[in-house]
CSV table of C-alpha atoms and ligand atoms in Angstrom, one decimal:
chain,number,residue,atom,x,y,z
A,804,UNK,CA,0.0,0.0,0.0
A,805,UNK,CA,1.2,3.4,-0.5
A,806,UNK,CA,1.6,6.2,2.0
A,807,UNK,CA,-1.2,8.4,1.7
A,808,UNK,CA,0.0,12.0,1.5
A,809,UNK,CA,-0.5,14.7,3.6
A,810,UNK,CA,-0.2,17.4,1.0
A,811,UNK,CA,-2.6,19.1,-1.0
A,812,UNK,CA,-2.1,21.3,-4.2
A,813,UNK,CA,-5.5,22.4,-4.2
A,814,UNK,CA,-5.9,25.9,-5.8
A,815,UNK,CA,-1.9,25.8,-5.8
A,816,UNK,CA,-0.8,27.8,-9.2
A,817,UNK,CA,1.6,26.3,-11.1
A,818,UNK,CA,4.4,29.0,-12.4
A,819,UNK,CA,7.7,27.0,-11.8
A,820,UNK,CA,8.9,24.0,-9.9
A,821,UNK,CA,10.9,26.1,-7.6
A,822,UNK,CA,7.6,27.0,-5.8
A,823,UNK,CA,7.3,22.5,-5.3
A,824,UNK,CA,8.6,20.4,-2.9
A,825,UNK,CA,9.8,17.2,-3.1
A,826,UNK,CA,6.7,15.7,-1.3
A,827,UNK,CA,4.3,17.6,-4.0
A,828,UNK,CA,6.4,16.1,-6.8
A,829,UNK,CA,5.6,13.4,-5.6
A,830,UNK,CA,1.9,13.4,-5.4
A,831,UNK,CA,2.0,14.3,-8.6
A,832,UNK,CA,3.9,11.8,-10.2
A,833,UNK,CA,1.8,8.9,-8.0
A,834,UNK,CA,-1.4,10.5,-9.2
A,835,UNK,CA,-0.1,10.9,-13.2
A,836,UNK,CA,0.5,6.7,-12.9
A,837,UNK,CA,-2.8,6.5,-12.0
A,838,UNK,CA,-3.9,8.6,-14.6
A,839,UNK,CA,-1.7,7.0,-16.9
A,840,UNK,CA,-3.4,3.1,-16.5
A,841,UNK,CA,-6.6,5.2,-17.2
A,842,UNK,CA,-5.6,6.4,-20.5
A,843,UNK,CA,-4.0,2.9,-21.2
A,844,UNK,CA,-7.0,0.4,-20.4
A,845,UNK,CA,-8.4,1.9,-23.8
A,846,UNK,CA,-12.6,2.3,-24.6
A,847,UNK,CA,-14.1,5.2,-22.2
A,848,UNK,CA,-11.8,7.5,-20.9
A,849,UNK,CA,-14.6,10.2,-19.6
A,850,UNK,CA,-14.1,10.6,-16.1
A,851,UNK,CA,-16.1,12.6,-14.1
A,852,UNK,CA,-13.2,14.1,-11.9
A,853,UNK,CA,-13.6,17.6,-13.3
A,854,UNK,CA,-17.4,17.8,-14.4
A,855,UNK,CA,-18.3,21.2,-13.9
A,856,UNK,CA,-15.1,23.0,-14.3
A,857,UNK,CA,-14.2,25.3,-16.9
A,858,UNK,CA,-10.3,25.6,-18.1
A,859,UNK,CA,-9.0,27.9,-20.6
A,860,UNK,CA,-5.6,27.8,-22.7
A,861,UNK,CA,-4.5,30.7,-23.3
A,862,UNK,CA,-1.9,30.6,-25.8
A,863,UNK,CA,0.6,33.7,-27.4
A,864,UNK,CA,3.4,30.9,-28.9
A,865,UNK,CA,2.9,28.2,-31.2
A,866,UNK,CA,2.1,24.7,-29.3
A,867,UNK,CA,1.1,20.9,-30.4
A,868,UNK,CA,1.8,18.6,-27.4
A,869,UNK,CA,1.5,20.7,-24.5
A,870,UNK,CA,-1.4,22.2,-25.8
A,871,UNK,CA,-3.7,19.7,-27.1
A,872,UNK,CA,-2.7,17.3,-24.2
A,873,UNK,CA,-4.1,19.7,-21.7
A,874,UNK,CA,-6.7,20.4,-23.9
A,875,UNK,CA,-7.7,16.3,-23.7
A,876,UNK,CA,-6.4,16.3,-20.0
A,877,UNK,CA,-9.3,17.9,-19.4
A,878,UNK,CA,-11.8,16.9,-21.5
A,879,UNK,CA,-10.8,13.0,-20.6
A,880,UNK,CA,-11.7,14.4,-17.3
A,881,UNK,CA,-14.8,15.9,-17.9
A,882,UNK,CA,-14.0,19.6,-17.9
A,883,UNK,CA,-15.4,22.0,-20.0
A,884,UNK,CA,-12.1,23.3,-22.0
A,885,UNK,CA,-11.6,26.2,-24.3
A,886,UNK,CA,-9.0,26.9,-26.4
A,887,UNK,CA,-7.9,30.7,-27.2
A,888,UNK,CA,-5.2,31.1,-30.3
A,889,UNK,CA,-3.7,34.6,-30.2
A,890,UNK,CA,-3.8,34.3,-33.8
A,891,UNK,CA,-7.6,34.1,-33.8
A,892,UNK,CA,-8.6,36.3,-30.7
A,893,UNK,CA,-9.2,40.1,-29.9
A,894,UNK,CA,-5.0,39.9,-29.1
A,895,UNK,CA,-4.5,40.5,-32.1
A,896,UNK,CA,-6.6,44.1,-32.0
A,897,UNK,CA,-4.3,44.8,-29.4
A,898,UNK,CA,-5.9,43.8,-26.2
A,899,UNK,CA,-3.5,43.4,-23.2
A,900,UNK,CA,-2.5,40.4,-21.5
A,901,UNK,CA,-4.2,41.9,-18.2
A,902,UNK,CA,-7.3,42.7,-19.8
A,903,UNK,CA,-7.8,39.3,-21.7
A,904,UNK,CA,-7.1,37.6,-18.2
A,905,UNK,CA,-9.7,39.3,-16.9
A,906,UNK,CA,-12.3,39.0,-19.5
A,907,UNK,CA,-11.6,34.9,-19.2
A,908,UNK,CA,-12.1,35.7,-15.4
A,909,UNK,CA,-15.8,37.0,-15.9
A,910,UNK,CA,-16.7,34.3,-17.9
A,911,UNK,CA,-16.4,31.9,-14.8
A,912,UNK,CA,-13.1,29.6,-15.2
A,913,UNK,CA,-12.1,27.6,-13.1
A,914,UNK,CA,-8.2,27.6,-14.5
A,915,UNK,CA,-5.9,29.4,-17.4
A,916,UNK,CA,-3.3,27.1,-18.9
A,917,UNK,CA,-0.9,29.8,-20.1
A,918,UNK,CA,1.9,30.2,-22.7
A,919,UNK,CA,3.6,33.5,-23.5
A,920,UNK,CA,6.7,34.5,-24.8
A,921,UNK,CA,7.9,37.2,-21.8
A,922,UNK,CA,9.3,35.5,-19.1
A,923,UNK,CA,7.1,36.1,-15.5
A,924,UNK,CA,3.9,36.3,-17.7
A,925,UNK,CA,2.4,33.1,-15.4
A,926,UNK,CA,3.5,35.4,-12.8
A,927,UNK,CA,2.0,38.4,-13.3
A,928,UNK,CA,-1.8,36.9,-14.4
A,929,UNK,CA,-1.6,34.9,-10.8
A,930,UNK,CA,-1.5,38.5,-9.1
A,931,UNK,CA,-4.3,40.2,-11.5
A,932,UNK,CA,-6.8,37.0,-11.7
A,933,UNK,CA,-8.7,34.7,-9.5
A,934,UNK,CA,-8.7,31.2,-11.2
A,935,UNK,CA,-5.9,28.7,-10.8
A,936,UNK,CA,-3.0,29.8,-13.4
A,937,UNK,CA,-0.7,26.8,-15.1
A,938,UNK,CA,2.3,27.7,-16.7
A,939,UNK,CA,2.9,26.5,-20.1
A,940,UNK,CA,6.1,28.3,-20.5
A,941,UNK,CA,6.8,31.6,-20.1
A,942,UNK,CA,9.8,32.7,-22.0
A,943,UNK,CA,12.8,30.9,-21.0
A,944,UNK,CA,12.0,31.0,-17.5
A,945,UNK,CA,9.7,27.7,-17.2
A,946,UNK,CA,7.5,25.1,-18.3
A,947,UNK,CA,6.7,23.1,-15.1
A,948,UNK,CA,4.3,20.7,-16.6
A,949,UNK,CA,6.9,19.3,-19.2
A,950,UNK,CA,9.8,18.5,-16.1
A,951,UNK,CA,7.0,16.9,-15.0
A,952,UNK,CA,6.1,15.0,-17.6
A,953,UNK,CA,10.2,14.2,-17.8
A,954,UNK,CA,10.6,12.7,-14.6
A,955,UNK,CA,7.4,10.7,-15.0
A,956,UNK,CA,8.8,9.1,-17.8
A,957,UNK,CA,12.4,9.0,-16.0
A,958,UNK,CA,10.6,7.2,-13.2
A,959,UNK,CA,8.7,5.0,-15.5
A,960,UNK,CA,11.8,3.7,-16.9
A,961,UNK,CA,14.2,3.5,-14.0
A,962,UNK,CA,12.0,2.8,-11.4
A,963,UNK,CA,13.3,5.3,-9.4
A,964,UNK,CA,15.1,8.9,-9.7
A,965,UNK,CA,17.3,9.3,-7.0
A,966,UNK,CA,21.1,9.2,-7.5
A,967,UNK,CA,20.6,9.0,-11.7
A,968,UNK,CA,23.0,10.6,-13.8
A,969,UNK,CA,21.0,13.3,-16.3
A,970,UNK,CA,22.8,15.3,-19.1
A,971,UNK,CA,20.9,17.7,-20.4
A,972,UNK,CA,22.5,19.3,-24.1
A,973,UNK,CA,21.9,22.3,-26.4
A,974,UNK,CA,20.6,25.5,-25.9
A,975,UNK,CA,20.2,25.5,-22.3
A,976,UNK,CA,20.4,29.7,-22.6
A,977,UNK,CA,17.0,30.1,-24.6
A,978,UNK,CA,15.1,26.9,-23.1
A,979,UNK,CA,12.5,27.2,-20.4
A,980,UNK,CA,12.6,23.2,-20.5
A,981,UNK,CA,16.4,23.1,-18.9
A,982,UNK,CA,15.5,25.6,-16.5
A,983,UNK,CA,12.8,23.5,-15.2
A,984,UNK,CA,14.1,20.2,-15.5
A,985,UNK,CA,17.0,21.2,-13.6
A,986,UNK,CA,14.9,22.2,-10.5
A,987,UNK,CA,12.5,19.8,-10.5
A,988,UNK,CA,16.0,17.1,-11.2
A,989,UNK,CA,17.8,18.3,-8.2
A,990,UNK,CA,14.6,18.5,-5.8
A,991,UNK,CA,14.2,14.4,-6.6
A,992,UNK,CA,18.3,13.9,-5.8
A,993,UNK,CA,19.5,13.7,-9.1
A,994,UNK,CA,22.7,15.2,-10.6
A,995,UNK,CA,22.5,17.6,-13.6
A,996,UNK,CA,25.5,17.5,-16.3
A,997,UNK,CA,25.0,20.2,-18.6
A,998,UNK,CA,26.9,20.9,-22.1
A,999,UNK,CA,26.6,22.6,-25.3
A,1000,UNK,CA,27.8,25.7,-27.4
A,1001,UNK,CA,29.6,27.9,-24.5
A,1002,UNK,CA,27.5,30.9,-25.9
A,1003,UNK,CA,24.7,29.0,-25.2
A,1004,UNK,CA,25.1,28.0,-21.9
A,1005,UNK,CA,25.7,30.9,-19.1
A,1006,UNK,CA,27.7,29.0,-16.8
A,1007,UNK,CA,27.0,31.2,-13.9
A,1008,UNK,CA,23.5,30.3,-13.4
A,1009,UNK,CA,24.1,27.0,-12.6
A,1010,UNK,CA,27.0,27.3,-9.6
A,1011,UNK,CA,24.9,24.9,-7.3
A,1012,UNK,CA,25.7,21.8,-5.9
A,1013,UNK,CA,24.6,18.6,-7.9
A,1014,UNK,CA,24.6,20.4,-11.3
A,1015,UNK,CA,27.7,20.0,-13.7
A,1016,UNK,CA,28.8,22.1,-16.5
A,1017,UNK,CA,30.7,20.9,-19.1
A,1018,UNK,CA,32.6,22.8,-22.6
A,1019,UNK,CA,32.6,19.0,-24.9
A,1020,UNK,CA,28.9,16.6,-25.0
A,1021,UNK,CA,31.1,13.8,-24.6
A,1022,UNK,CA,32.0,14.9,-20.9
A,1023,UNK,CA,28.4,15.1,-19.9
A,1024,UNK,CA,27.3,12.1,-21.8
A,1025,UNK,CA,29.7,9.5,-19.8
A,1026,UNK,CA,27.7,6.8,-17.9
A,1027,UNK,CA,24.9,9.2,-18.1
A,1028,UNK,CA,21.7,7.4,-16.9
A,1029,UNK,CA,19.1,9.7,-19.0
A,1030,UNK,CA,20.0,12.3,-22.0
A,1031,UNK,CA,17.5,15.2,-22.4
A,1032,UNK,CA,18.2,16.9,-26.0
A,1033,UNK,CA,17.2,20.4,-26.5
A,1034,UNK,CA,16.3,21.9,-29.7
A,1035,UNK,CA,17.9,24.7,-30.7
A,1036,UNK,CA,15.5,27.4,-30.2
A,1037,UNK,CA,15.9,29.1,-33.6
A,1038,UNK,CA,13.0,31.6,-33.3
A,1039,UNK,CA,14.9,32.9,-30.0
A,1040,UNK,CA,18.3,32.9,-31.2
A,1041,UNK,CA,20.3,36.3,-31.8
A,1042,UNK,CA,22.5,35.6,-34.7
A,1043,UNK,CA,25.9,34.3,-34.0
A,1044,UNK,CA,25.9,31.8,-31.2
A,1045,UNK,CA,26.8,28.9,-32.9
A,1046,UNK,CA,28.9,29.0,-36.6
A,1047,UNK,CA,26.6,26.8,-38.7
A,1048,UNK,CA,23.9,24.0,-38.6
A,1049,UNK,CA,26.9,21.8,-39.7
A,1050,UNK,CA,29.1,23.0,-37.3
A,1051,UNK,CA,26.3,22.2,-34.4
A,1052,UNK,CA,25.8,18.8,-35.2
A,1053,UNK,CA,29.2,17.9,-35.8
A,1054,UNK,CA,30.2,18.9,-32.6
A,1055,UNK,CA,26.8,18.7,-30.6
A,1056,UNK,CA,24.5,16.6,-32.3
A,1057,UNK,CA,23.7,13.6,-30.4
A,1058,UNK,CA,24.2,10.6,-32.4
A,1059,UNK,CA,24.7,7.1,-32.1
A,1060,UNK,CA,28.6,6.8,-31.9
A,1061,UNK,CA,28.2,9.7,-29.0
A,1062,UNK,CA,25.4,7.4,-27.4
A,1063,UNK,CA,27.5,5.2,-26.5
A,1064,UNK,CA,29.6,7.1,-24.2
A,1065,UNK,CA,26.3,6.3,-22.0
A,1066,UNK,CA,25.2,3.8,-19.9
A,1067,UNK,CA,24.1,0.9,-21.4
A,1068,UNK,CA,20.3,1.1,-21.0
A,1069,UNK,CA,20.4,5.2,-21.3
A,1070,UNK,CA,17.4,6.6,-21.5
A,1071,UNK,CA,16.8,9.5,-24.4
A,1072,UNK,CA,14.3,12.4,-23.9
A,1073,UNK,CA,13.9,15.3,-26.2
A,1074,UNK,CA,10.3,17.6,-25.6
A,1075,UNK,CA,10.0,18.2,-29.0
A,1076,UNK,CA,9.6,19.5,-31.8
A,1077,UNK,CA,12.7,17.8,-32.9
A,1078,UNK,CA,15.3,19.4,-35.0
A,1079,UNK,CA,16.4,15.9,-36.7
A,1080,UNK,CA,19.5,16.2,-37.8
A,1081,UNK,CA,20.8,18.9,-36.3
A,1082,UNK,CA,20.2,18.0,-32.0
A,1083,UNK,CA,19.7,14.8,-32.6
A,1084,UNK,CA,20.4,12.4,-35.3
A,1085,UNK,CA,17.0,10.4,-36.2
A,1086,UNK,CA,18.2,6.7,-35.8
A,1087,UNK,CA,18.8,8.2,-32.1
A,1088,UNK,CA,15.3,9.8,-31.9
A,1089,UNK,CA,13.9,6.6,-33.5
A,1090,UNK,CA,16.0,4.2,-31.9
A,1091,UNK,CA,15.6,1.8,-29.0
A,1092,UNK,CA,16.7,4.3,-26.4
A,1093,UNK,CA,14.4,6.8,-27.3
A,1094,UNK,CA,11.1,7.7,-24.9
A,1095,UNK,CA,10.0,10.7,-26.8
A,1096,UNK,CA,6.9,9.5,-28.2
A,1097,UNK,CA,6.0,7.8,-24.9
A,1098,UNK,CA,6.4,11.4,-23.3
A,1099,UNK,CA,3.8,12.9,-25.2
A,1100,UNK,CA,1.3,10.2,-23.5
A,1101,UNK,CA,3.1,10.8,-20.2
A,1102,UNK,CA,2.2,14.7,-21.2
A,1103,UNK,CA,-1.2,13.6,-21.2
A,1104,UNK,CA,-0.9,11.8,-18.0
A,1105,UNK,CA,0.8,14.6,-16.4
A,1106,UNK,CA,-1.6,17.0,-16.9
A,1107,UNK,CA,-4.5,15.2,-15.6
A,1108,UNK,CA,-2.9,14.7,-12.8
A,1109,UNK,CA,-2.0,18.5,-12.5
A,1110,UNK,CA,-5.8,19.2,-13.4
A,1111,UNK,CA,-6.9,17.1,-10.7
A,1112,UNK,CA,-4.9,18.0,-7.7
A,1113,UNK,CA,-5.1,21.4,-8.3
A,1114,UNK,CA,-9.0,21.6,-9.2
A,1115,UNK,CA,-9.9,19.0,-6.7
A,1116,UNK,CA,-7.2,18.4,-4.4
A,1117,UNK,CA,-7.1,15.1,-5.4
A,1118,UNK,CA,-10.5,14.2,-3.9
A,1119,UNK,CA,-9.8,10.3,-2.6
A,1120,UNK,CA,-12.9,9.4,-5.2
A,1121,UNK,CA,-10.9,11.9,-8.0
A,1122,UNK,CA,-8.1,9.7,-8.3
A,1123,UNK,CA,-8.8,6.1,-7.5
B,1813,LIG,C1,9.1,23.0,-25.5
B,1813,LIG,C2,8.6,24.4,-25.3
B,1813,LIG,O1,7.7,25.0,-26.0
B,1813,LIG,O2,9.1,25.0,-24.4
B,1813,LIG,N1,8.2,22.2,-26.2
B,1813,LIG,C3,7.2,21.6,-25.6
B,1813,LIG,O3,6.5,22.2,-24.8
B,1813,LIG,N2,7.0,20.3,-25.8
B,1813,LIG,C4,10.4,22.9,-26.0
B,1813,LIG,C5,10.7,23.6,-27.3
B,1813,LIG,O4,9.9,24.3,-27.9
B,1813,LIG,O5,11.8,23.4,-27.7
């Protein structure tokens, strides 16, 4: 039997894993398995869970998985779900990000999934509106909901996180993924190797214990227990930090002769989209190693999970 927990994330927003602890990591990764054997058993998925709650995504960037999996998070769960495109709303006649909150607020939701490019955007909506706010990336300060979703399928793997070895490669500067990963990494006792392009990774953010920086991939690949690719963020690149697309995956594309600088059964992780070829070589994200389709299910997973706890509290009948 398991422990039942004595925390609660109910009407807890979720902006970055630095406002978690260990114990509400946790919960959340218990509850996702759960979730998880749900989505697996196939025919009905329609829970009642979330019947009579109302979530909105709110979305300024461009987003497949995170968005339609909390999209289908919710419905699986009975919510009412709306999704906003900036592309297609009045944000595009210039309405402000305080004003659209608000006029989401009025219409009664329960919760705003957000994504926005400025970094503190999740922030800044939890101090001008009511409903629960999710982060779905602000920037390249965090996307929460994605670490999750990483060591979920970390978890799934290895049976356990504590103690692993995790490189993480690439554009660490421009990626909200890193940031979050790392924190959520080193609350669960894991240690953190970092490496790519030196103007890509600002070494001075990461002077903490249990996180490693390293100038060659190789370094940070050795014995490494789990590999977390990043894609080069070329929307948010200023010209200039790396030569050439040829140059990068020469000396920082993850391919199969660098794979095996890494343990045996190494687990490989990339959140996607995928810049084949150039972060990652496709027989790598194709190969036998490679959990990146399965982490768009654990996305799914995740975010019920999320949904749940935070709209619910993770009512005894909401998650058995
Ligand atoms: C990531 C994002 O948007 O931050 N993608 C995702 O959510 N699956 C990573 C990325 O875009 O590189």
């Amino acid at each position: 039997m398991e422990k039942s927990s004595s925390v609660n994330l109910f009407g807890k927003n979720v902006v970055a894993l630095e406002n978690f602890s260990a114990e509400e990591i946790r919960l959340v990764l218990n509850t996702a398995r759960k979730m998880k054997q749900i989505i697996r058993r196939g025919g009905e998925k329609k829970l009642p869970n979330l019947r009579g709650k109302a979530i909105v995504n709110l979305f300024y960037e461009p987003s497949t998985r995170t968005r339609t999996s909390f999209e289908l998070a919710g419905k699986y769960l009975g919510a009412d779900v709306v999704s906003i495109n900036s592309g297609t709303s009045s944000i595009v006649k210039g309405e402000s990000l305080r004003d659209t909150l608000r006029t989401i607020e009025a219409m009664g939701v329960d919760a705003i999934v957000m994504r926005h490019k400025a970094e503190g955007a999740a922030d800044f909506a939890t101090q001008v509106v009511k409903p629960v706010i999710i982060n779905a990336g602000d920037g390249a300060h965090a996307h929460p909901s994605q670490a999750l979703l990483d060591l979920f399928t970390i978890e799934q793997h290895k049976g356990h996180l504590e103690g692993l070895k995790v490189a993480i490669l690439g554009d660490i500067l421009h990626s909200r993924v890193a940031r979050s990963d790392i924190q959520g990494m080193r609350k669960m006792g894991m240690e953190v190797h970092l490496a790519g392009p030196k103007t890509l990774l600002p070494r001075f953010l990461f002077q903490e214990p249990g996180i490693f920086v390293h100038e060659r991939i190789e370094e940070a690949m050795e014995a490494a227990d789990v590999i977390n690719v990043l894609r080069i963020q070329l929307e948010r690149q200023k010209a200039g930090l790396f030569p050439s697309m040829r140059e990068y995956a020469r000396v920082f594309g993850v391919n199969e002769k660098r794979l095996s600088l890494a343990k045996k059964d190494v687990l490989v992780l990339h959140p996607g989209p995928m810049n084949k070829g150039l972060e990652i070589a496709p027989d790598v994200a194709y190969g036998d190693h490679s959990a990146i389709q399965e982490q768009v299910q654990n996305g799914v997973a995740i975010r019920m999970a999320i949904l749940t706890l935070i709209l619910t509290g993770g009512r005894k009948d909401a998650v058995d």
